[in-house]
Amino acid sequence: NAGVTQTPKFQVLKTGQSMTLQCAQDMNHEYMSWYRQDPGMGLRLIHYSVGAGITDQGEVPNGYNVSRSTTEDFPLRLLSAAPSQTSVYFCASSQRDRVKYGYTFGSGTRLTVV
Amino acid sequence: SQKIEQNSEALNIQEGKTATLTCNYTNYSPAYLQWYRQDPGRGPVFLLLIRENEKEKRKERLKVTFDTTLKQSLFHITASQPADSATYLCALLLTGGGNKLTFGTGTQLKVEL
């Protein structure tokens, strides 16, 4: 089992560029989410999905889009990158009705916007 | 406002001692509280979950307590080892909130020889 796979691991963008962070899981988890982690701020929820075709906003959704066309994939799109989006991004998944197993996180994407 | 507070100062302890980390929260009524471990450059790894109606949960050398009156969880690592050095995050899952977890900022633990 690969678990949660995130690509790329590192990315440098120029202000105004767009890009997609990829996230895939092979555990048949219904629930997937994106967090960003900044020093002193902890993990903050950007967007989440409770199943294919269903997405919703988290705490800090501005500047990001998501879609969930399959159970396995949950890409995060940056529409027009800004320096404030420099962060480490984590994708996580879980079984929707069995929270006792916790979340499984990917290894992260470190994004720098210059 | 809602807050989850973990000690931002690193906790340094000697090998073999018990490490105790604190998670306090305000203006939440969580159904579950989870603890994660995060190593540098890696994603968090789930350790333990405790429900609101449970006082204590154990897993090997780990013990978690949950006091909904004090709005506090304590995370204990007994017989600590240098390999336990990491950042530990607590996270709250709210009733009716789906699976949305809200995380604290974490406490760094350093276990010294």
Short mmCIF file of C-alpha atoms in Angstrom, two decimals:
data_model
loop_
_atom_site.label_atom_id
_atom_site.label_comp_id
_atom_site.label_asym_id
_atom_site.label_seq_id
_atom_site.Cartn_x
_atom_site.Cartn_y
_atom_site.Cartn_z
CA ASN A 1 0.00 0.00 0.00
CA ALA A 2 1.36 3.39 -0.98
CA GLY A 3 -1.02 5.29 1.34
CA VAL A 4 -1.28 8.98 0.42
CA THR A 5 1.00 10.16 -2.38
CA GLN A 6 1.69 13.83 -2.98
CA THR A 7 3.50 15.33 -5.94
CA PRO A 8 5.63 17.32 -6.39
CA LYS A 9 7.69 17.31 -3.19
CA PHE A 10 9.15 20.75 -3.88
CA GLN A 11 8.03 23.59 -6.13
CA VAL A 12 9.07 27.18 -6.74
CA LEU A 13 6.55 29.44 -8.45
CA LYS A 14 6.60 33.02 -9.56
CA THR A 15 3.88 35.35 -8.33
CA GLY A 16 0.84 35.04 -10.56
CA GLN A 17 1.60 31.55 -11.85
CA SER A 18 -0.88 28.75 -11.41
CA MET A 19 -0.24 25.14 -10.57
CA THR A 20 -1.86 21.97 -9.30
CA LEU A 21 -0.68 19.96 -6.31
CA GLN A 22 -1.53 16.32 -6.78
CA CYS A 23 -2.83 13.97 -4.09
CA ALA A 24 -3.76 10.32 -4.54
CA GLN A 25 -4.70 7.61 -2.04
CA ASP A 26 -5.10 3.89 -2.59
CA MET A 27 -6.94 3.02 0.63
CA ASN A 28 -10.47 3.63 -0.68
CA HIS A 29 -10.91 6.42 1.86
CA GLU A 30 -14.02 8.52 1.38
CA TYR A 31 -12.74 11.60 3.17
CA MET A 32 -9.84 13.69 1.86
CA SER A 33 -8.53 17.08 2.87
CA TRP A 34 -5.82 19.63 2.24
CA TYR A 35 -3.93 21.45 4.98
CA ARG A 36 -1.21 24.04 4.93
CA GLN A 37 1.39 24.24 7.67
CA ASP A 38 3.17 27.45 8.53
CA PRO A 39 5.58 28.14 11.40
CA GLY A 40 3.69 29.04 14.56
CA MET A 41 0.30 28.55 12.87
CA GLY A 42 -0.11 24.81 12.93
CA LEU A 43 -2.04 22.89 10.32
CA ARG A 44 -4.91 24.83 8.79
CA LEU A 45 -7.65 23.24 6.72
CA ILE A 46 -7.97 24.58 3.17
CA HIS A 47 -10.59 22.35 1.52
CA TYR A 48 -12.04 18.94 2.17
CA SER A 49 -14.20 16.33 0.48
CA VAL A 50 -16.48 13.69 1.99
CA GLY A 51 -16.70 11.74 -1.25
CA ALA A 52 -16.43 11.90 -5.02
CA GLY A 53 -18.23 14.93 -6.38
CA ILE A 54 -18.50 16.66 -2.99
CA THR A 55 -16.14 19.37 -1.77
CA ASP A 56 -16.35 22.10 0.82
CA GLN A 57 -14.27 24.95 2.17
CA GLY A 58 -12.16 24.81 5.26
CA GLU A 59 -10.62 27.58 7.33
CA VAL A 60 -8.39 29.19 4.67
CA PRO A 61 -9.88 28.47 1.19
CA ASN A 62 -9.14 31.76 -0.59
CA GLY A 63 -6.84 31.40 -3.59
CA TYR A 64 -7.34 27.64 -3.86
CA ASN A 65 -9.68 25.38 -5.81
CA VAL A 66 -10.34 21.68 -5.50
CA SER A 67 -12.34 19.00 -7.29
CA ARG A 68 -13.00 15.34 -6.53
CA SER A 69 -13.92 13.40 -9.63
CA THR A 70 -12.74 10.04 -8.24
CA THR A 71 -12.40 8.50 -4.79
CA GLU A 72 -8.63 8.25 -5.24
CA ASP A 73 -7.63 11.76 -6.34
CA PHE A 74 -8.01 15.18 -4.74
CA PRO A 75 -5.93 17.83 -6.54
CA LEU A 76 -5.42 21.32 -5.13
CA ARG A 77 -5.17 24.18 -7.60
CA LEU A 78 -3.51 27.49 -6.94
CA LEU A 79 -5.16 29.96 -9.27
CA SER A 80 -2.69 32.85 -9.13
CA ALA A 81 0.16 32.20 -6.72
CA ALA A 82 1.03 34.83 -4.12
CA PRO A 83 3.99 34.96 -1.70
CA SER A 84 1.50 34.43 1.17
CA GLN A 85 0.90 30.94 -0.22
CA THR A 86 4.48 29.93 0.51
CA SER A 87 3.96 26.99 2.83
CA VAL A 88 4.10 23.25 3.25
CA TYR A 89 0.96 21.57 1.96
CA PHE A 90 -0.31 18.26 3.28
CA CYS A 91 -3.02 16.05 1.89
CA ALA A 92 -4.78 13.66 4.28
CA SER A 93 -7.42 10.99 4.00
CA SER A 94 -9.58 8.95 6.36
CA GLN A 95 -12.44 6.51 6.42
CA ARG A 96 -15.50 8.71 6.83
CA ASP A 97 -17.38 6.72 9.44
CA ARG A 98 -14.44 5.19 11.25
CA VAL A 99 -12.59 8.08 12.78
CA LYS A 100 -10.91 5.80 15.27
CA TYR A 101 -8.23 5.15 12.68
CA GLY A 102 -7.23 8.78 12.41
CA TYR A 103 -6.01 10.53 9.33
CA THR A 104 -3.31 9.30 6.98
CA PHE A 105 -1.11 12.12 5.75
CA GLY A 106 1.07 12.42 2.70
CA SER A 107 4.68 13.52 2.98
CA GLY A 108 3.92 17.08 1.90
CA THR A 109 4.69 19.56 -0.85
CA ARG A 110 6.99 22.44 0.03
CA LEU A 111 5.92 25.42 -2.07
CA THR A 112 7.82 28.69 -2.41
CA VAL A 113 6.28 31.62 -4.24
CA VAL A 114 8.75 34.33 -5.24
CA SER B 1 -12.80 32.61 19.78
CA GLN B 2 -11.92 28.95 19.47
CA LYS B 3 -8.38 27.98 20.42
CA ILE B 4 -6.28 24.89 20.80
CA GLU B 5 -3.16 25.56 22.82
CA GLN B 6 -0.07 23.45 23.10
CA ASN B 7 3.12 24.55 24.78
CA SER B 8 5.19 26.21 22.08
CA GLU B 9 8.38 25.78 24.07
CA ALA B 10 10.30 22.59 23.45
CA LEU B 11 10.17 19.99 26.19
CA ASN B 12 13.57 18.49 27.01
CA ILE B 13 13.67 15.36 29.16
CA GLN B 14 16.13 12.66 30.02
CA GLU B 15 15.93 9.19 28.55
CA GLY B 16 13.86 6.86 30.69
CA LYS B 17 11.70 9.59 32.19
CA THR B 18 8.03 10.18 31.46
CA ALA B 19 7.23 12.99 29.06
CA THR B 20 3.94 14.80 29.58
CA LEU B 21 2.54 17.10 26.91
CA THR B 22 -0.52 19.30 27.36
CA CYS B 23 -3.33 20.27 25.02
CA ASN B 24 -5.85 22.87 26.18
CA TYR B 25 -8.82 24.06 24.20
CA THR B 26 -11.46 26.76 24.53
CA ASN B 27 -14.90 27.20 23.00
CA TYR B 28 -14.94 23.72 21.50
CA SER B 29 -17.04 20.71 22.37
CA PRO B 30 -15.05 17.96 20.67
CA ALA B 31 -16.39 14.48 20.22
CA TYR B 32 -12.89 13.09 19.77
CA LEU B 33 -9.36 14.18 20.45
CA GLN B 34 -6.45 12.76 18.52
CA TRP B 35 -2.68 12.89 18.93
CA TYR B 36 -0.20 12.81 16.09
CA ARG B 37 3.56 12.65 15.82
CA GLN B 38 5.42 14.68 13.22
CA ASP B 39 9.08 14.30 12.32
CA PRO B 40 10.98 17.05 10.43
CA GLY B 41 10.12 17.07 6.74
CA ARG B 42 7.39 14.45 7.14
CA GLY B 43 3.63 14.40 7.43
CA PRO B 44 1.92 13.81 10.78
CA VAL B 45 1.38 10.21 11.85
CA PHE B 46 -1.71 9.21 13.85
CA LEU B 47 -0.97 7.82 17.31
CA LEU B 48 -4.08 7.70 19.49
CA LEU B 49 -7.69 8.77 19.61
CA ILE B 50 -9.83 9.30 22.72
CA ARG B 51 -13.57 9.88 22.80
CA GLU B 52 -15.34 12.50 24.90
CA ASN B 53 -16.80 9.83 27.20
CA GLU B 54 -13.41 8.19 27.82
CA LYS B 55 -11.12 9.39 30.58
CA GLU B 56 -7.98 7.54 29.57
CA LYS B 57 -6.54 5.54 26.68
CA ARG B 58 -3.33 3.54 26.52
CA LYS B 59 -1.22 2.12 23.72
CA GLU B 60 2.10 0.56 24.60
CA ARG B 61 4.18 3.35 26.22
CA LEU B 62 1.63 6.03 25.35
CA LYS B 63 -1.20 7.24 27.56
CA VAL B 64 -3.75 9.94 26.80
CA THR B 65 -6.23 11.50 29.20
CA PHE B 66 -9.21 13.66 28.26
CA ASP B 67 -10.91 15.96 30.76
CA THR B 68 -13.88 17.69 29.12
CA THR B 69 -14.53 19.71 32.29
CA LEU B 70 -11.03 21.17 32.32
CA LYS B 71 -11.00 21.18 28.49
CA GLN B 72 -7.62 19.52 28.55
CA SER B 73 -5.83 16.44 27.26
CA LEU B 74 -2.54 15.14 28.59
CA PHE B 75 -0.26 12.95 26.48
CA HIS B 76 2.28 10.81 28.33
CA ILE B 77 5.22 8.83 26.97
CA THR B 78 6.66 6.54 29.60
CA ALA B 79 10.25 5.24 29.55
CA SER B 80 11.06 7.82 26.89
CA GLN B 81 13.76 7.15 24.31
CA PRO B 82 15.75 9.45 21.98
CA ALA B 83 13.68 7.97 19.12
CA ASP B 84 10.61 9.60 20.71
CA SER B 85 12.04 13.03 19.86
CA ALA B 86 9.56 14.70 17.51
CA THR B 87 6.78 17.27 17.45
CA TYR B 88 3.48 16.07 18.88
CA LEU B 89 0.21 17.56 17.68
CA CYS B 90 -3.20 17.35 19.26
CA ALA B 91 -6.29 17.66 17.11
CA LEU B 92 -9.99 18.03 17.86
CA LEU B 93 -12.82 16.49 15.90
CA LEU B 94 -16.17 18.13 16.53
CA THR B 95 -19.55 16.50 16.81
CA GLY B 96 -21.47 17.00 13.58
CA GLY B 97 -18.39 18.41 11.92
CA GLY B 98 -17.81 15.47 9.64
CA ASN B 99 -14.21 14.45 9.78
CA LYS B 100 -12.76 17.94 9.98
CA LEU B 101 -9.86 17.99 12.37
CA THR B 102 -8.60 21.19 13.92
CA PHE B 103 -4.97 21.03 15.01
CA GLY B 104 -2.92 22.65 17.71
CA THR B 105 0.49 24.08 16.84
CA GLY B 106 2.36 21.18 18.42
CA THR B 107 5.00 20.73 21.08
CA GLN B 108 8.53 19.64 20.25
CA LEU B 109 9.87 16.90 22.49
CA LYS B 110 13.60 16.23 22.82
CA VAL B 111 14.70 13.15 24.70
CA GLU B 112 18.34 13.33 25.71
CA LEU B 113 20.71 10.52 26.63
#
